[in-house]
Amino acid sequence: MESHVRHGLHLPEPRRREVRLEEGLSVVRPRLLDRPCPDHGHVRQGPDGWSLPSHARFHSSLHDMSLTDLTRAVITAANAPGLKRVRQLGSQLDSVHWEKLCFDPSGTRLLAKADSRLRWWNLDTATDVASGSVELKMEPIEALFHGSNHIVTAGPPVEEAAVTWRPRLMAFSTTDGSLWREETLSAPAIGLAMSRDGMLLAILERGEALLWDVAAWKWVRDLLGVEWHVQVKACAFSRDSRFAAVIVNYYNHDQAALYLWDLKASAHPWVHPLGFEFAAGVAFHPTRPLLVARGVHEVVVMDVYERSVLRTFNDDRHYVSNLDFSPDGELMVSSSDTHGFALYHFDTGEVLFSHSDESELTTGDAVFSPDGRFIACAQGDGTVGLWAVDPAS
């Protein structure tokens, strides 16, 4: 381990039912979820009697802390050099191309999307085995918490849909993984974001987009979407839900661009070329009317009302893949190559802390918990590390 100090909708009747395999889904029961395969070859026995994966640079004493210690200090610029991994969730998976992470609003549950599998953990329970899982027939673009009780994603078509090739929005219960609601979409979803008040932004193919009220499970309005020849990298809502943003890569222009919607003013987005080639992430500042568009090395800070670039900076030491803010906006975290993450001071751009396991495995997300006490980092092998500082820090 190496750490560096200084990152036409069709509405079915709502119904609750068990997910059936023939519908494209299967529910994996919790105690079977993370049992390692016998031939995996990297298995240790954990303190709870379950077999635990051997992470190449992870020591088993971390499992002595069997639930998340909510007395941990809030991560700040001053104590960031003291970050350390305090917990590991889940077991190794055979193959993970990219792992997306999401905390629920309370910070007590963590969701991971690894390929076509969704897994979630209750962080206040005395086990690091996932509390539930749903397996889809094809990989969804994103999976997000709605409150603490439901997970929303866009998945494969269902046989009884009016048009069988159409994909659908789906919501699952975090209690047992059962399908709570579903809705047929007019086109495949290529980007999703959830606002704090439960509004879902769905970016669809063919230049379509829509807002969806998850609690009421109903369409709200259509938006003009992104151009057809782009790849959506990330989507985000502002804290007050007024603005929505999408960062994309153009397939034929070798340039990333930002799409910004003022949802109070227009259904049409403002489009801004970013001047760098590869998009990594986008996020709104939690306390100021600012937005950050992130490239793999570049950072562009913009005023959302003036629609102007305020400043830019580069980090050529890290090749990053996502972006998230601490709750107060003082810090930014981005996952990086070689199986790690980098923590930045927002105002100065200084790298306060970086971690790398020097692994060749594909990286995944790095995200802050809602209370700012933890950073969750996808570790490339399907496991998730939780990082924190000591309570006295």
mmCIF file of C-alpha atoms in Angstrom:
data_model
loop_
_atom_site.group_PDB
_atom_site.id
_atom_site.type_symbol
_atom_site.label_atom_id
_atom_site.label_comp_id
_atom_site.label_asym_id
_atom_site.label_seq_id
_atom_site.Cartn_x
_atom_site.Cartn_y
_atom_site.Cartn_z
ATOM 1 C CA MET A 1 0.000 0.000 0.000
ATOM 2 C CA GLU A 2 1.283 3.458 -0.765
ATOM 3 C CA SER A 3 -0.294 6.627 0.616
ATOM 4 C CA HIS A 4 0.808 10.175 -0.158
ATOM 5 C CA VAL A 5 0.016 13.221 1.963
ATOM 6 C CA ARG A 6 -1.093 16.241 -0.027
ATOM 7 C CA HIS A 7 -8.486 13.686 -3.751
ATOM 8 C CA GLY A 8 -44.809 7.805 -24.458
ATOM 9 C CA LEU A 9 -44.772 6.364 -21.028
ATOM 10 C CA HIS A 10 -46.887 3.346 -20.118
ATOM 11 C CA LEU A 11 -48.036 3.332 -16.487
ATOM 12 C CA PRO A 12 -48.793 -0.075 -14.961
ATOM 13 C CA GLU A 13 -50.694 -0.350 -11.714
ATOM 14 C CA PRO A 14 -48.224 -0.060 -8.807
ATOM 15 C CA ARG A 15 -47.733 -3.427 -7.207
ATOM 16 C CA ARG A 16 -45.296 -5.168 -4.932
ATOM 17 C CA ARG A 17 -44.149 -8.609 -5.904
ATOM 18 C CA GLU A 18 -41.230 -10.930 -5.693
ATOM 19 C CA VAL A 19 -38.796 -10.576 -8.551
ATOM 20 C CA ARG A 20 -38.913 -13.486 -10.964
ATOM 21 C CA LEU A 21 -35.904 -14.668 -12.914
ATOM 22 C CA GLU A 22 -37.860 -14.784 -16.152
ATOM 23 C CA GLU A 23 -38.447 -11.041 -15.820
ATOM 24 C CA GLY A 24 -34.741 -10.433 -16.119
ATOM 25 C CA LEU A 25 -33.987 -10.234 -12.402
ATOM 26 C CA SER A 26 -32.984 -12.439 -9.545
ATOM 27 C CA VAL A 27 -32.719 -11.687 -5.860
ATOM 28 C CA VAL A 28 -29.670 -13.067 -4.098
ATOM 29 C CA ARG A 29 -30.397 -13.680 -0.438
ATOM 30 C CA PRO A 30 -28.020 -11.923 1.943
ATOM 31 C CA ARG A 31 -26.193 -14.837 3.606
ATOM 32 C CA LEU A 32 -25.371 -16.408 0.263
ATOM 33 C CA LEU A 33 -24.293 -13.183 -1.364
ATOM 34 C CA ASP A 34 -20.650 -12.835 -0.467
ATOM 35 C CA ARG A 35 -19.679 -16.465 0.117
ATOM 36 C CA PRO A 36 -16.446 -16.865 -1.889
ATOM 37 C CA CYS A 37 -16.129 -19.517 -4.544
ATOM 38 C CA PRO A 38 -14.086 -22.511 -3.324
ATOM 39 C CA ASP A 39 -11.633 -22.232 -6.184
ATOM 40 C CA HIS A 40 -10.991 -18.529 -5.712
ATOM 41 C CA GLY A 41 -7.819 -19.223 -3.769
ATOM 42 C CA HIS A 42 -7.769 -16.070 -1.624
ATOM 43 C CA VAL A 43 -9.965 -16.791 1.395
ATOM 44 C CA ARG A 44 -9.513 -16.126 5.110
ATOM 45 C CA GLN A 45 -11.841 -16.796 8.007
ATOM 46 C CA GLY A 46 -13.312 -13.648 9.518
ATOM 47 C CA PRO A 47 -14.252 -12.986 13.145
ATOM 48 C CA ASP A 48 -17.923 -13.687 12.471
ATOM 49 C CA GLY A 49 -17.188 -17.163 11.116
ATOM 50 C CA TRP A 50 -17.632 -16.191 7.482
ATOM 51 C CA SER A 51 -14.922 -16.575 4.882
ATOM 52 C CA LEU A 52 -13.481 -13.204 4.007
ATOM 53 C CA PRO A 53 -11.533 -12.253 0.862
ATOM 54 C CA SER A 54 -7.857 -11.609 1.119
ATOM 55 C CA HIS A 55 -7.282 -8.123 -0.222
ATOM 56 C CA ALA A 56 -3.710 -7.834 -1.429
ATOM 57 C CA ARG A 57 -2.992 -4.849 0.798
ATOM 58 C CA PHE A 58 -5.621 -5.147 3.490
ATOM 59 C CA HIS A 59 -5.102 -6.584 6.954
ATOM 60 C CA SER A 60 -7.760 -8.596 8.742
ATOM 61 C CA SER A 61 -7.678 -6.457 11.874
ATOM 62 C CA LEU A 62 -9.842 -3.915 10.062
ATOM 63 C CA HIS A 63 -12.713 -6.367 10.427
ATOM 64 C CA ASP A 64 -12.516 -5.966 14.212
ATOM 65 C CA MET A 65 -14.592 -2.855 13.594
ATOM 66 C CA SER A 66 -17.718 -4.684 12.488
ATOM 67 C CA LEU A 67 -19.914 -1.639 12.108
ATOM 68 C CA THR A 68 -19.325 1.926 11.055
ATOM 69 C CA ASP A 69 -18.177 4.083 13.972
ATOM 70 C CA LEU A 70 -20.313 7.211 13.701
ATOM 71 C CA THR A 71 -18.107 8.984 16.270
ATOM 72 C CA ARG A 72 -15.406 9.375 13.637
ATOM 73 C CA ALA A 73 -14.325 12.946 13.020
ATOM 74 C CA VAL A 74 -15.534 14.886 10.005
ATOM 75 C CA ILE A 75 -12.828 14.845 7.325
ATOM 76 C CA THR A 76 -11.271 18.302 6.895
ATOM 77 C CA ALA A 77 -8.283 19.830 5.157
ATOM 78 C CA ALA A 78 -6.439 19.818 8.479
ATOM 79 C CA ASN A 79 -6.923 16.142 9.345
ATOM 80 C CA ALA A 80 -7.010 14.683 5.814
ATOM 81 C CA PRO A 81 -3.370 13.487 6.011
ATOM 82 C CA GLY A 82 -4.523 11.092 8.757
ATOM 83 C CA LEU A 83 -6.981 9.217 6.542
ATOM 84 C CA LYS A 84 -6.807 5.439 6.810
ATOM 85 C CA ARG A 85 -8.907 2.519 5.693
ATOM 86 C CA VAL A 86 -11.085 1.380 8.596
ATOM 87 C CA ARG A 87 -13.424 -1.128 7.012
ATOM 88 C CA GLN A 88 -13.807 -3.343 3.957
ATOM 89 C CA LEU A 89 -17.188 -4.350 2.554
ATOM 90 C CA GLY A 90 -18.070 -7.368 0.438
ATOM 91 C CA SER A 91 -15.974 -10.064 -1.133
ATOM 92 C CA GLN A 92 -13.964 -10.186 -4.308
ATOM 93 C CA LEU A 93 -15.837 -10.636 -7.570
ATOM 94 C CA ASP A 94 -14.512 -12.587 -10.524
ATOM 95 C CA SER A 95 -14.644 -9.629 -12.895
ATOM 96 C CA VAL A 96 -15.486 -5.969 -12.339
ATOM 97 C CA HIS A 97 -15.190 -3.488 -15.188
ATOM 98 C CA TRP A 98 -16.378 -0.471 -13.215
ATOM 99 C CA GLU A 99 -18.005 -0.094 -9.803
ATOM 100 C CA LYS A 100 -20.344 2.808 -9.048
ATOM 101 C CA LEU A 101 -21.044 3.797 -5.427
ATOM 102 C CA CYS A 102 -23.845 5.713 -3.732
ATOM 103 C CA PHE A 103 -24.721 6.470 -0.088
ATOM 104 C CA ASP A 104 -28.327 6.816 1.002
ATOM 105 C CA PRO A 105 -29.277 10.254 2.448
ATOM 106 C CA SER A 106 -28.818 9.029 6.036
ATOM 107 C CA GLY A 107 -25.347 7.662 5.356
ATOM 108 C CA THR A 108 -26.193 4.308 6.938
ATOM 109 C CA ARG A 109 -26.499 2.400 3.663
ATOM 110 C CA LEU A 110 -24.098 2.072 0.775
ATOM 111 C CA LEU A 111 -24.961 0.856 -2.719
ATOM 112 C CA ALA A 112 -22.515 -0.589 -5.241
ATOM 113 C CA LYS A 113 -23.234 -1.309 -8.895
ATOM 114 C CA ALA A 114 -20.683 -3.703 -10.332
ATOM 115 C CA ASP A 115 -21.532 -4.693 -13.895
ATOM 116 C CA SER A 116 -25.070 -6.161 -13.770
ATOM 117 C CA ARG A 117 -25.138 -6.749 -9.995
ATOM 118 C CA LEU A 118 -26.477 -4.313 -7.400
ATOM 119 C CA ARG A 119 -25.344 -4.844 -3.791
ATOM 120 C CA TRP A 120 -26.063 -2.786 -0.711
ATOM 121 C CA TRP A 121 -24.841 -2.767 2.883
ATOM 122 C CA ASN A 122 -26.332 -1.611 6.182
ATOM 123 C CA LEU A 123 -23.344 0.138 7.716
ATOM 124 C CA ASP A 124 -24.746 0.137 11.249
ATOM 125 C CA THR A 125 -24.975 -3.666 11.425
ATOM 126 C CA ALA A 126 -22.292 -6.026 12.691
ATOM 127 C CA THR A 127 -21.455 -7.624 9.346
ATOM 128 C CA ASP A 128 -19.589 -6.611 6.237
ATOM 129 C CA VAL A 129 -21.622 -9.028 4.124
ATOM 130 C CA ALA A 130 -24.085 -7.204 1.867
ATOM 131 C CA SER A 131 -27.633 -7.066 3.194
ATOM 132 C CA GLY A 132 -29.120 -7.540 -0.273
ATOM 133 C CA SER A 133 -28.420 -7.930 -3.958
ATOM 134 C CA VAL A 134 -30.228 -7.849 -7.278
ATOM 135 C CA GLU A 135 -28.808 -9.356 -10.457
ATOM 136 C CA LEU A 136 -29.963 -7.921 -13.803
ATOM 137 C CA LYS A 137 -29.692 -9.549 -17.221
ATOM 138 C CA MET A 138 -27.783 -6.545 -18.552
ATOM 139 C CA GLU A 139 -25.742 -3.803 -16.933
ATOM 140 C CA PRO A 140 -27.674 -0.653 -15.950
ATOM 141 C CA ILE A 141 -26.094 2.736 -16.537
ATOM 142 C CA GLU A 142 -26.565 3.827 -12.917
ATOM 143 C CA ALA A 143 -28.251 2.847 -9.643
ATOM 144 C CA LEU A 144 -29.329 5.382 -7.016
ATOM 145 C CA PHE A 145 -30.965 5.463 -3.605
ATOM 146 C CA HIS A 146 -34.368 7.080 -3.221
ATOM 147 C CA GLY A 147 -34.445 7.669 0.515
ATOM 148 C CA SER A 148 -33.206 4.633 2.426
ATOM 149 C CA ASN A 149 -35.868 2.145 1.398
ATOM 150 C CA HIS A 150 -35.660 2.031 -2.394
ATOM 151 C CA ILE A 151 -33.072 1.767 -5.159
ATOM 152 C CA VAL A 152 -33.875 3.188 -8.602
ATOM 153 C CA THR A 153 -32.191 2.080 -11.801
ATOM 154 C CA ALA A 154 -32.872 1.620 -15.499
ATOM 155 C CA GLY A 155 -32.836 -1.981 -16.630
ATOM 156 C CA PRO A 156 -33.573 -4.442 -19.406
ATOM 157 C CA PRO A 157 -36.912 -4.804 -21.198
ATOM 158 C CA VAL A 158 -39.664 -6.966 -19.786
ATOM 159 C CA GLU A 159 -41.738 -9.429 -21.792
ATOM 160 C CA GLU A 160 -45.124 -7.942 -20.921
ATOM 161 C CA ALA A 161 -44.092 -4.385 -21.871
ATOM 162 C CA ALA A 162 -46.211 -2.727 -24.545
ATOM 163 C CA VAL A 163 -43.128 -2.563 -26.760
ATOM 164 C CA THR A 164 -40.939 -5.465 -25.747
ATOM 165 C CA TRP A 165 -37.582 -3.962 -26.724
ATOM 166 C CA ARG A 166 -38.042 -0.890 -24.560
ATOM 167 C CA PRO A 167 -36.067 -0.706 -21.324
ATOM 168 C CA ARG A 168 -37.657 0.433 -18.093
ATOM 169 C CA LEU A 169 -37.199 2.359 -14.904
ATOM 170 C CA MET A 170 -37.253 0.062 -11.885
ATOM 171 C CA ALA A 171 -37.376 0.598 -8.134
ATOM 172 C CA PHE A 172 -36.383 -2.135 -5.674
ATOM 173 C CA SER A 173 -36.967 -2.511 -1.960
ATOM 174 C CA THR A 174 -33.800 -2.438 0.138
ATOM 175 C CA THR A 175 -35.541 -4.696 2.655
ATOM 176 C CA ASP A 176 -35.712 -7.817 0.493
ATOM 177 C CA GLY A 177 -34.696 -6.793 -3.035
ATOM 178 C CA SER A 178 -38.206 -7.188 -4.418
ATOM 179 C CA LEU A 179 -39.424 -5.081 -7.332
ATOM 180 C CA TRP A 180 -41.464 -2.159 -6.001
ATOM 181 C CA ARG A 181 -42.365 -0.191 -9.149
ATOM 182 C CA GLU A 182 -41.493 -0.247 -12.840
ATOM 183 C CA GLU A 183 -42.115 1.952 -15.860
ATOM 184 C CA THR A 184 -41.470 1.449 -19.559
ATOM 185 C CA LEU A 185 -39.218 4.045 -21.199
ATOM 186 C CA SER A 186 -39.372 5.308 -24.768
ATOM 187 C CA ALA A 187 -35.607 4.799 -25.251
ATOM 188 C CA PRO A 188 -32.628 3.357 -23.358
ATOM 189 C CA ALA A 189 -31.363 5.450 -20.438
ATOM 190 C CA ILE A 190 -27.768 6.657 -20.799
ATOM 191 C CA GLY A 191 -27.626 8.758 -17.620
ATOM 192 C CA LEU A 192 -29.460 9.082 -14.286
ATOM 193 C CA ALA A 193 -29.323 11.520 -11.373
ATOM 194 C CA MET A 194 -31.417 11.874 -8.195
ATOM 195 C CA SER A 195 -32.213 15.200 -6.544
ATOM 196 C CA ARG A 196 -32.462 15.694 -2.775
ATOM 197 C CA ASP A 197 -36.246 16.035 -3.073
ATOM 198 C CA GLY A 198 -36.652 12.740 -4.918
ATOM 199 C CA MET A 199 -36.776 13.918 -8.509
ATOM 200 C CA LEU A 200 -35.066 11.653 -11.036
ATOM 201 C CA LEU A 201 -33.381 12.997 -14.159
ATOM 202 C CA ALA A 202 -33.262 10.367 -16.895
ATOM 203 C CA ILE A 203 -31.136 11.110 -19.954
ATOM 204 C CA LEU A 204 -32.285 8.910 -22.834
ATOM 205 C CA GLU A 205 -30.977 8.092 -26.264
ATOM 206 C CA ARG A 206 -32.298 9.962 -29.349
ATOM 207 C CA GLY A 207 -31.986 13.370 -27.668
ATOM 208 C CA GLU A 208 -34.680 12.724 -25.078
ATOM 209 C CA ALA A 209 -34.713 13.428 -21.338
ATOM 210 C CA LEU A 210 -37.340 13.530 -18.614
ATOM 211 C CA LEU A 211 -37.963 14.337 -14.969
ATOM 212 C CA TRP A 212 -39.623 11.621 -12.902
ATOM 213 C CA ASP A 213 -41.206 11.923 -9.442
ATOM 214 C CA VAL A 214 -40.056 8.728 -7.732
ATOM 215 C CA ALA A 215 -42.302 8.937 -4.648
ATOM 216 C CA ALA A 216 -45.444 9.452 -6.747
ATOM 217 C CA TRP A 217 -43.996 7.244 -9.511
ATOM 218 C CA LYS A 218 -45.130 9.544 -12.289
ATOM 219 C CA TRP A 219 -43.779 11.546 -15.190
ATOM 220 C CA VAL A 220 -43.255 15.254 -14.450
ATOM 221 C CA ARG A 221 -41.999 16.820 -17.683
ATOM 222 C CA ASP A 222 -39.881 16.234 -20.757
ATOM 223 C CA LEU A 223 -36.581 17.991 -21.381
ATOM 224 C CA LEU A 224 -34.484 18.424 -24.464
ATOM 225 C CA GLY A 225 -31.720 15.870 -24.008
ATOM 226 C CA VAL A 226 -28.164 15.515 -25.218
ATOM 227 C CA GLU A 227 -27.088 15.023 -28.801
ATOM 228 C CA TRP A 228 -27.183 11.479 -30.110
ATOM 229 C CA HIS A 229 -23.440 11.270 -30.827
ATOM 230 C CA VAL A 230 -22.238 11.717 -27.232
ATOM 231 C CA GLN A 231 -21.337 9.442 -24.353
ATOM 232 C CA VAL A 232 -22.805 10.552 -21.017
ATOM 233 C CA LYS A 233 -20.152 10.286 -18.314
ATOM 234 C CA ALA A 234 -21.993 11.701 -15.271
ATOM 235 C CA CYS A 235 -25.148 13.565 -14.203
ATOM 236 C CA ALA A 236 -25.880 15.729 -11.162
ATOM 237 C CA PHE A 237 -28.489 17.947 -9.483
ATOM 238 C CA SER A 238 -27.779 21.143 -7.578
ATOM 239 C CA ARG A 239 -28.566 21.019 -3.862
ATOM 240 C CA ASP A 240 -31.737 23.105 -4.313
ATOM 241 C CA SER A 241 -32.820 20.942 -7.305
ATOM 242 C CA ARG A 242 -33.029 23.989 -9.567
ATOM 243 C CA PHE A 243 -30.153 23.015 -11.859
ATOM 244 C CA ALA A 244 -29.222 19.734 -13.489
ATOM 245 C CA ALA A 245 -25.981 19.026 -15.312
ATOM 246 C CA VAL A 246 -24.543 16.331 -17.547
ATOM 247 C CA ILE A 247 -20.939 15.971 -18.684
ATOM 248 C CA VAL A 248 -20.372 14.133 -21.964
ATOM 249 C CA ASN A 249 -17.716 13.018 -24.404
ATOM 250 C CA TYR A 250 -18.336 13.716 -28.082
ATOM 251 C CA TYR A 251 -17.606 10.688 -30.209
ATOM 252 C CA ASN A 252 -16.515 12.724 -33.221
ATOM 253 C CA HIS A 253 -15.214 16.002 -31.779
ATOM 254 C CA ASP A 254 -12.552 14.716 -29.375
ATOM 255 C CA GLN A 255 -13.864 17.111 -26.751
ATOM 256 C CA ALA A 256 -15.903 16.971 -23.572
ATOM 257 C CA ALA A 257 -18.898 19.252 -23.065
ATOM 258 C CA LEU A 258 -21.223 20.339 -20.281
ATOM 259 C CA TYR A 259 -25.026 20.398 -20.546
ATOM 260 C CA LEU A 260 -26.712 22.614 -17.932
ATOM 261 C CA TRP A 261 -30.473 22.914 -17.382
ATOM 262 C CA ASP A 262 -32.085 25.691 -15.348
ATOM 263 C CA LEU A 263 -35.236 23.732 -14.543
ATOM 264 C CA LYS A 264 -37.126 26.855 -13.454
ATOM 265 C CA ALA A 265 -36.480 28.628 -16.724
ATOM 266 C CA SER A 266 -36.343 26.251 -19.671
ATOM 267 C CA ALA A 267 -36.451 22.673 -20.866
ATOM 268 C CA HIS A 268 -33.499 23.432 -23.150
ATOM 269 C CA PRO A 269 -29.956 22.981 -21.873
ATOM 270 C CA TRP A 270 -27.079 25.402 -22.141
ATOM 271 C CA VAL A 271 -24.157 23.598 -23.799
ATOM 272 C CA HIS A 272 -20.563 24.560 -23.080
ATOM 273 C CA PRO A 273 -17.437 22.971 -24.657
ATOM 274 C CA LEU A 274 -14.938 22.272 -21.886
ATOM 275 C CA GLY A 275 -11.675 22.379 -23.794
ATOM 276 C CA PHE A 276 -10.429 18.978 -22.713
ATOM 277 C CA GLU A 277 -10.859 15.599 -24.328
ATOM 278 C CA PHE A 278 -11.991 13.102 -21.685
ATOM 279 C CA ALA A 279 -14.811 13.779 -19.216
ATOM 280 C CA ALA A 280 -14.575 12.269 -15.733
ATOM 281 C CA GLY A 281 -17.333 13.757 -13.572
ATOM 282 C CA VAL A 282 -19.565 16.685 -12.693
ATOM 283 C CA ALA A 283 -20.809 17.973 -9.333
ATOM 284 C CA PHE A 284 -22.483 21.057 -7.895
ATOM 285 C CA HIS A 285 -20.900 22.786 -4.927
ATOM 286 C CA PRO A 286 -23.116 22.055 -1.889
ATOM 287 C CA THR A 287 -23.102 25.599 -0.444
ATOM 288 C CA ARG A 288 -22.244 27.947 -3.328
ATOM 289 C CA PRO A 289 -23.807 28.485 -6.790
ATOM 290 C CA LEU A 290 -20.873 26.759 -8.451
ATOM 291 C CA LEU A 291 -20.383 23.710 -10.595
ATOM 292 C CA VAL A 292 -17.248 21.663 -11.217
ATOM 293 C CA ALA A 293 -16.680 19.827 -14.492
ATOM 294 C CA ARG A 294 -13.887 17.292 -14.161
ATOM 295 C CA GLY A 295 -11.637 15.854 -16.823
ATOM 296 C CA VAL A 296 -9.176 13.063 -16.180
ATOM 297 C CA HIS A 297 -6.571 15.724 -15.281
ATOM 298 C CA GLU A 298 -8.468 19.008 -15.623
ATOM 299 C CA VAL A 299 -10.824 20.855 -13.246
ATOM 300 C CA VAL A 300 -13.148 23.629 -14.481
ATOM 301 C CA VAL A 301 -15.078 25.701 -11.896
ATOM 302 C CA MET A 302 -18.139 27.555 -13.207
ATOM 303 C CA ASP A 303 -20.766 29.985 -11.914
ATOM 304 C CA VAL A 304 -24.150 28.377 -12.644
ATOM 305 C CA TYR A 305 -26.057 31.679 -12.788
ATOM 306 C CA GLU A 306 -23.550 33.612 -14.891
ATOM 307 C CA ARG A 307 -22.613 30.497 -16.884
ATOM 308 C CA SER A 308 -19.015 31.582 -16.835
ATOM 309 C CA VAL A 309 -15.727 29.851 -16.058
ATOM 310 C CA LEU A 310 -14.235 31.203 -12.833
ATOM 311 C CA ARG A 311 -11.019 29.202 -12.679
ATOM 312 C CA THR A 312 -9.293 26.040 -13.822
ATOM 313 C CA PHE A 313 -6.502 23.855 -12.510
ATOM 314 C CA ASN A 314 -4.833 20.596 -13.496
ATOM 315 C CA ASP A 315 -3.593 17.544 -11.632
ATOM 316 C CA ASP A 316 -1.258 15.696 -13.956
ATOM 317 C CA ARG A 317 -0.227 13.172 -11.278
ATOM 318 C CA HIS A 318 -3.599 11.412 -11.192
ATOM 319 C CA TYR A 319 -5.841 10.047 -13.932
ATOM 320 C CA VAL A 320 -9.242 10.390 -12.280
ATOM 321 C CA SER A 321 -12.614 8.860 -13.049
ATOM 322 C CA ASN A 322 -15.298 10.574 -10.958
ATOM 323 C CA LEU A 323 -15.968 13.569 -8.692
ATOM 324 C CA ASP A 324 -17.729 14.174 -5.370
ATOM 325 C CA PHE A 325 -17.837 16.974 -2.781
ATOM 326 C CA SER A 326 -17.641 16.862 0.990
ATOM 327 C CA PRO A 327 -20.912 18.117 2.555
ATOM 328 C CA ASP A 328 -19.482 21.576 3.296
ATOM 329 C CA GLY A 329 -17.788 21.873 -0.090
ATOM 330 C CA GLU A 330 -14.301 22.319 1.347
ATOM 331 C CA LEU A 331 -12.991 19.102 -0.208
ATOM 332 C CA MET A 332 -13.350 17.197 -3.472
ATOM 333 C CA VAL A 333 -12.607 13.512 -3.934
ATOM 334 C CA SER A 334 -11.966 11.662 -7.180
ATOM 335 C CA SER A 335 -11.154 8.040 -7.818
ATOM 336 C CA SER A 336 -7.873 7.544 -9.611
ATOM 337 C CA ASP A 337 -6.103 4.905 -11.613
ATOM 338 C CA THR A 338 -4.009 2.277 -9.821
ATOM 339 C CA HIS A 339 -6.875 1.436 -7.513
ATOM 340 C CA GLY A 340 -7.027 4.573 -5.355
ATOM 341 C CA PHE A 341 -8.320 8.106 -4.885
ATOM 342 C CA ALA A 342 -7.146 11.695 -4.500
ATOM 343 C CA LEU A 343 -8.513 14.311 -2.099
ATOM 344 C CA TYR A 344 -8.357 17.994 -3.086
ATOM 345 C CA HIS A 345 -8.869 21.324 -1.360
ATOM 346 C CA PHE A 346 -11.571 22.989 -3.441
ATOM 347 C CA ASP A 347 -10.376 26.593 -3.117
ATOM 348 C CA THR A 348 -6.690 25.944 -3.771
ATOM 349 C CA GLY A 349 -6.685 22.762 -5.865
ATOM 350 C CA GLU A 350 -4.035 21.300 -3.554
ATOM 351 C CA VAL A 351 -3.868 17.510 -3.303
ATOM 352 C CA LEU A 352 -4.254 16.903 0.440
ATOM 353 C CA PHE A 353 -4.103 13.117 0.350
ATOM 354 C CA SER A 354 -3.771 10.396 -2.232
ATOM 355 C CA HIS A 355 -3.833 6.640 -1.982
ATOM 356 C CA SER A 356 -2.816 3.946 -4.408
ATOM 357 C CA ASP A 357 -2.521 0.190 -4.140
ATOM 358 C CA GLU A 358 -0.538 0.186 -7.396
ATOM 359 C CA SER A 359 -3.035 -2.310 -8.763
ATOM 360 C CA GLU A 360 -3.722 -2.898 -12.428
ATOM 361 C CA LEU A 361 -7.388 -3.593 -11.691
ATOM 362 C CA THR A 362 -9.970 -1.198 -13.111
ATOM 363 C CA THR A 363 -10.859 1.495 -10.623
ATOM 364 C CA GLY A 364 -14.348 2.640 -9.554
ATOM 365 C CA ASP A 365 -16.005 5.519 -7.695
ATOM 366 C CA ALA A 366 -14.815 7.390 -4.608
ATOM 367 C CA VAL A 367 -17.595 9.223 -2.728
ATOM 368 C CA PHE A 368 -18.145 11.088 0.551
ATOM 369 C CA SER A 369 -20.701 9.960 3.099
ATOM 370 C CA PRO A 370 -23.472 12.544 3.695
ATOM 371 C CA ASP A 371 -22.021 13.493 7.097
ATOM 372 C CA GLY A 372 -18.500 13.894 5.719
ATOM 373 C CA ARG A 373 -16.971 11.336 8.095
ATOM 374 C CA PHE A 374 -16.173 8.651 5.520
ATOM 375 C CA ILE A 375 -14.936 8.203 1.986
ATOM 376 C CA ALA A 376 -16.048 5.021 0.241
ATOM 377 C CA CYS A 377 -13.698 3.796 -2.456
ATOM 378 C CA ALA A 378 -14.342 0.982 -4.933
ATOM 379 C CA GLN A 379 -11.249 -1.200 -4.845
ATOM 380 C CA GLY A 380 -11.268 -2.745 -8.304
ATOM 381 C CA ASP A 381 -11.864 -6.326 -7.166
ATOM 382 C CA GLY A 382 -15.496 -5.836 -6.161
ATOM 383 C CA THR A 383 -14.762 -4.907 -2.548
ATOM 384 C CA VAL A 384 -15.366 -1.423 -1.123
ATOM 385 C CA GLY A 385 -13.068 0.318 1.348
ATOM 386 C CA LEU A 386 -14.275 2.851 3.914
ATOM 387 C CA TRP A 387 -11.748 5.529 4.857
ATOM 388 C CA ALA A 388 -11.871 7.822 7.897
ATOM 389 C CA VAL A 389 -9.770 9.777 10.387
ATOM 390 C CA ASP A 390 -9.497 9.117 14.113
ATOM 391 C CA PRO A 391 -12.155 10.648 16.406
ATOM 392 C CA ALA A 392 -9.545 12.855 18.068
ATOM 393 C CA SER A 393 -8.392 14.346 14.759
#
